[in-house]
Backbone as ProteinMPNN parsed JSONL, in Angstrom:
{"seq_chain_A": "MIDKYGWVHCPICQNKTKTKVTPQTVVKHFPLFCPKCKQESEVNVENMEMTLSGKKK", "coords_chain_A": {"N_chain_A": [[-3.347, -12.704, 12.536], [-0.956, -11.633, 10.081], [2.633, -11.043, 9.315], [4.402, -8.633, 7.187], [6.594, -10.248, 6.097], [5.39, -13.031, 6.029], [5.366, -14.639, 8.422], [2.861, -16.034, 11.114], [1.24, -14.502, 13.278], [-0.148, -15.276, 16.85], [-3.66, -15.507, 17.189], [-4.209, -15.042, 20.293], [-2.319, -13.729, 21.765], [-0.772, -12.304, 19.8], [1.541, -12.523, 19.271], [4.707, -14.159, 17.613], [4.502, -16.979, 15.924], [5.997, -20.127, 14.581], [5.335, -20.272, 12.327], [5.043, -20.33, 8.998], [3.72, -18.261, 6.46], [3.15, -17.852, 2.64], [2.205, -16.153, -0.35], [0.887, -18.117, -1.951], [-0.109, -19.847, -0.112], [-2.817, -21.894, 1.587], [-4.483, -22.773, 3.816], [-6.983, -24.476, 5.336], [-8.639, -25.09, 8.54], [-6.416, -25.273, 10.304], [-4.411, -26.551, 12.643], [-3.009, -24.051, 14.838], [-0.312, -23.423, 16.855], [1.2, -21.786, 19.868], [4.225, -20.748, 20.738], [4.43, -19.161, 23.148], [2.239, -18.537, 24.655], [1.21, -20.86, 24.657], [-1.207, -22.19, 23.458], [-3.321, -23.454, 21.426], [-5.047, -22.724, 18.406], [-7.704, -23.04, 16.022], [-7.413, -22.094, 12.277], [-7.556, -20.26, 9.645], [-6.021, -20.165, 6.188], [-5.576, -17.798, 3.451], [-4.706, -15.725, 0.842], [-2.676, -14.103, 2.025], [-4.461, -13.29, 4.228], [-5.418, -14.13, 7.501], [-8.146, -16.377, 9.306], [-9.848, -17.024, 11.759], [-11.203, -20.569, 12.192], [-13.352, -20.889, 14.025], [-13.449, -22.983, 15.929], [-11.451, -23.55, 18.857], [-9.124, -25.109, 20.697]], "CA_chain_A": [[-2.162, -11.62, 11.918], [0.413, -12.355, 9.252], [3.473, -10.111, 9.101], [4.722, -8.309, 6.15], [7.392, -11.124, 5.665], [4.831, -14.159, 5.805], [5.032, -15.299, 9.795], [1.903, -15.986, 11.56], [0.845, -14.392, 14.676], [-1.255, -15.666, 17.494], [-4.479, -14.697, 17.28], [-4.863, -14.918, 20.985], [-1.32, -12.909, 22.223], [-0.05, -11.805, 19.192], [3.455, -13.296, 19.21], [5.055, -14.21, 16.267], [4.644, -18.105, 15.9], [6.768, -20.655, 13.841], [4.962, -21.159, 11.218], [5.59, -19.092, 7.726], [3.279, -18.617, 4.927], [3.667, -17.69, 1.06], [1.109, -15.514, -0.815], [0.077, -19.22, -2.342], [-0.503, -20.698, 0.895], [-3.881, -22.126, 0.992], [-4.827, -23.459, 4.567], [-7.931, -24.654, 5.975], [-8.662, -25.558, 9.532], [-4.9, -25.507, 10.868], [-4.172, -26.336, 14.244], [-2.45, -22.995, 15.078], [0.324, -23.678, 18.16], [1.773, -20.521, 19.921], [4.627, -21.454, 21.615], [4.441, -18.642, 23.981], [0.813, -18.796, 25.801], [0.598, -22.464, 24.885], [-2.984, -22.323, 23.387], [-4.133, -24.295, 19.799], [-6.2, -22.344, 17.449], [-7.467, -23.461, 14.437], [-7.548, -21.035, 11.67], [-7.855, -20.949, 7.974], [-5.453, -19.251, 6.149], [-6.312, -17.339, 2.203], [-4.129, -14.648, 0.199], [-2.061, -14.328, 3.197], [-4.876, -13.29, 5.314], [-5.572, -15.321, 8.65], [-8.885, -15.945, 10.195], [-10.298, -17.872, 12.907], [-12.116, -21.109, 11.763], [-14.602, -20.96, 14.626], [-13.163, -23.971, 16.467], [-10.424, -23.58, 19.204], [-9.235, -26.55, 21.058]], "C_chain_A": [[-1.096, -12.449, 10.965], [1.288, -10.676, 9.171], [3.768, -9.851, 7.651], [5.814, -9.565, 5.296], [6.707, -12.486, 5.734], [4.942, -15.001, 7.494], [3.932, -14.815, 10.388], [1.962, -15.583, 12.829], [-0.437, -14.637, 15.363], [-2.086, -14.819, 17.321], [-4.882, -14.169, 19.07], [-3.722, -13.648, 21.733], [-0.538, -12.11, 21.46], [1.236, -11.45, 18.83], [3.445, -13.686, 18.389], [5.672, -15.85, 16.928], [5.675, -18.726, 14.547], [6.713, -21.448, 12.574], [5.271, -19.61, 10.203], [4.569, -19.485, 7.038], [3.83, -17.399, 3.891], [2.302, -17.153, 0.804], [0.49, -17.412, -1.649], [-0.335, -20.0, -1.451], [-1.783, -20.308, 1.29], [-4.386, -22.877, 2.596], [-6.329, -23.33, 5.497], [-8.27, -25.232, 7.245], [-7.348, -26.114, 10.636], [-4.898, -25.253, 12.252], [-3.087, -25.087, 14.549], [-1.447, -23.215, 16.275], [0.924, -22.542, 18.693], [2.985, -21.043, 20.867], [5.125, -20.55, 23.347], [3.338, -18.67, 25.485], [0.271, -19.817, 25.65], [-0.456, -22.851, 24.645], [-3.009, -22.449, 21.713], [-5.218, -23.345, 19.736], [-6.261, -22.46, 16.263], [-7.929, -21.942, 13.445], [-7.261, -21.15, 10.243], [-6.82, -19.503, 7.444], [-5.583, -18.958, 4.13], [-5.797, -16.11, 1.937], [-3.566, -13.578, 1.292], [-2.891, -13.344, 4.219], [-5.201, -14.421, 6.228], [-7.374, -14.964, 9.744], [-9.026, -17.189, 11.151], [-11.386, -18.757, 12.388], [-13.269, -21.545, 12.371], [-14.464, -21.969, 15.446], [-11.72, -23.581, 17.474], [-10.993, -24.892, 20.277], [-8.17, -26.448, 22.412]], "O_chain_A": [[-0.603, -13.565, 11.127], [0.784, -9.562, 9.027], [3.449, -10.725, 6.844], [5.784, -9.719, 4.075], [7.529, -13.358, 5.453], [4.451, -16.129, 7.514], [3.701, -13.606, 10.416], [2.688, -16.212, 13.599], [-1.541, -14.392, 14.877], [-1.824, -13.619, 17.251], [-5.62, -13.206, 19.276], [-4.268, -12.666, 22.235], [0.265, -11.32, 21.957], [1.787, -10.483, 18.304], [2.337, -13.839, 17.874], [6.554, -16.098, 17.75], [6.066, -17.97, 13.658], [7.29, -22.383, 12.019], [5.557, -18.447, 10.487], [4.302, -20.674, 6.863], [4.567, -16.439, 4.12], [1.338, -17.504, 1.484], [-0.738, -17.477, -1.693], [-0.989, -20.968, -1.838], [-2.158, -19.143, 1.418], [-4.817, -23.982, 2.266], [-6.68, -22.353, 6.159], [-8.168, -26.437, 7.017], [-7.355, -27.03, 11.459], [-5.211, -24.25, 12.892], [-1.967, -25.563, 14.364], [-2.264, -23.136, 17.193], [1.415, -21.97, 17.72], [2.655, -21.792, 21.786], [5.79, -20.988, 24.286], [3.529, -18.768, 26.697], [-0.824, -20.088, 26.144], [-0.95, -23.756, 25.318], [-2.714, -21.533, 20.947], [-6.069, -23.122, 20.597], [-5.387, -22.186, 15.441], [-8.599, -20.993, 13.854], [-6.737, -22.157, 9.766], [-6.768, -18.37, 7.922], [-5.679, -19.995, 3.473], [-6.244, -15.204, 2.639], [-3.969, -12.418, 1.374], [-2.24, -12.638, 4.99], [-5.26, -15.571, 5.792], [-7.711, -14.018, 10.457], [-8.281, -18.169, 11.157], [-12.449, -18.215, 12.084], [-14.101, -22.276, 11.834], [-15.55, -22.128, 16.004], [-10.762, -23.275, 16.764], [-12.071, -25.4, 20.587], [-7.926, -27.452, 23.082]]}, "name": "protein", "num_of_chains": 1, "seq": "MIDKYGWVHCPICQNKTKTKVTPQTVVKHFPLFCPKCKQESEVNVENMEMTLSGKKK"}
């Protein structure tokens, strides 16, 4: 999930991470780390929408 300000939220616990994106951001297989739940997920971001890339670390 990405909020209206561009902050990326953890797909596991839904808390805000330290990653921010813009409408022009395109990322594939990005290792997103959550400081709260200490989990890492691989995500894809395009057009302000985030999807899991299918791989979890």
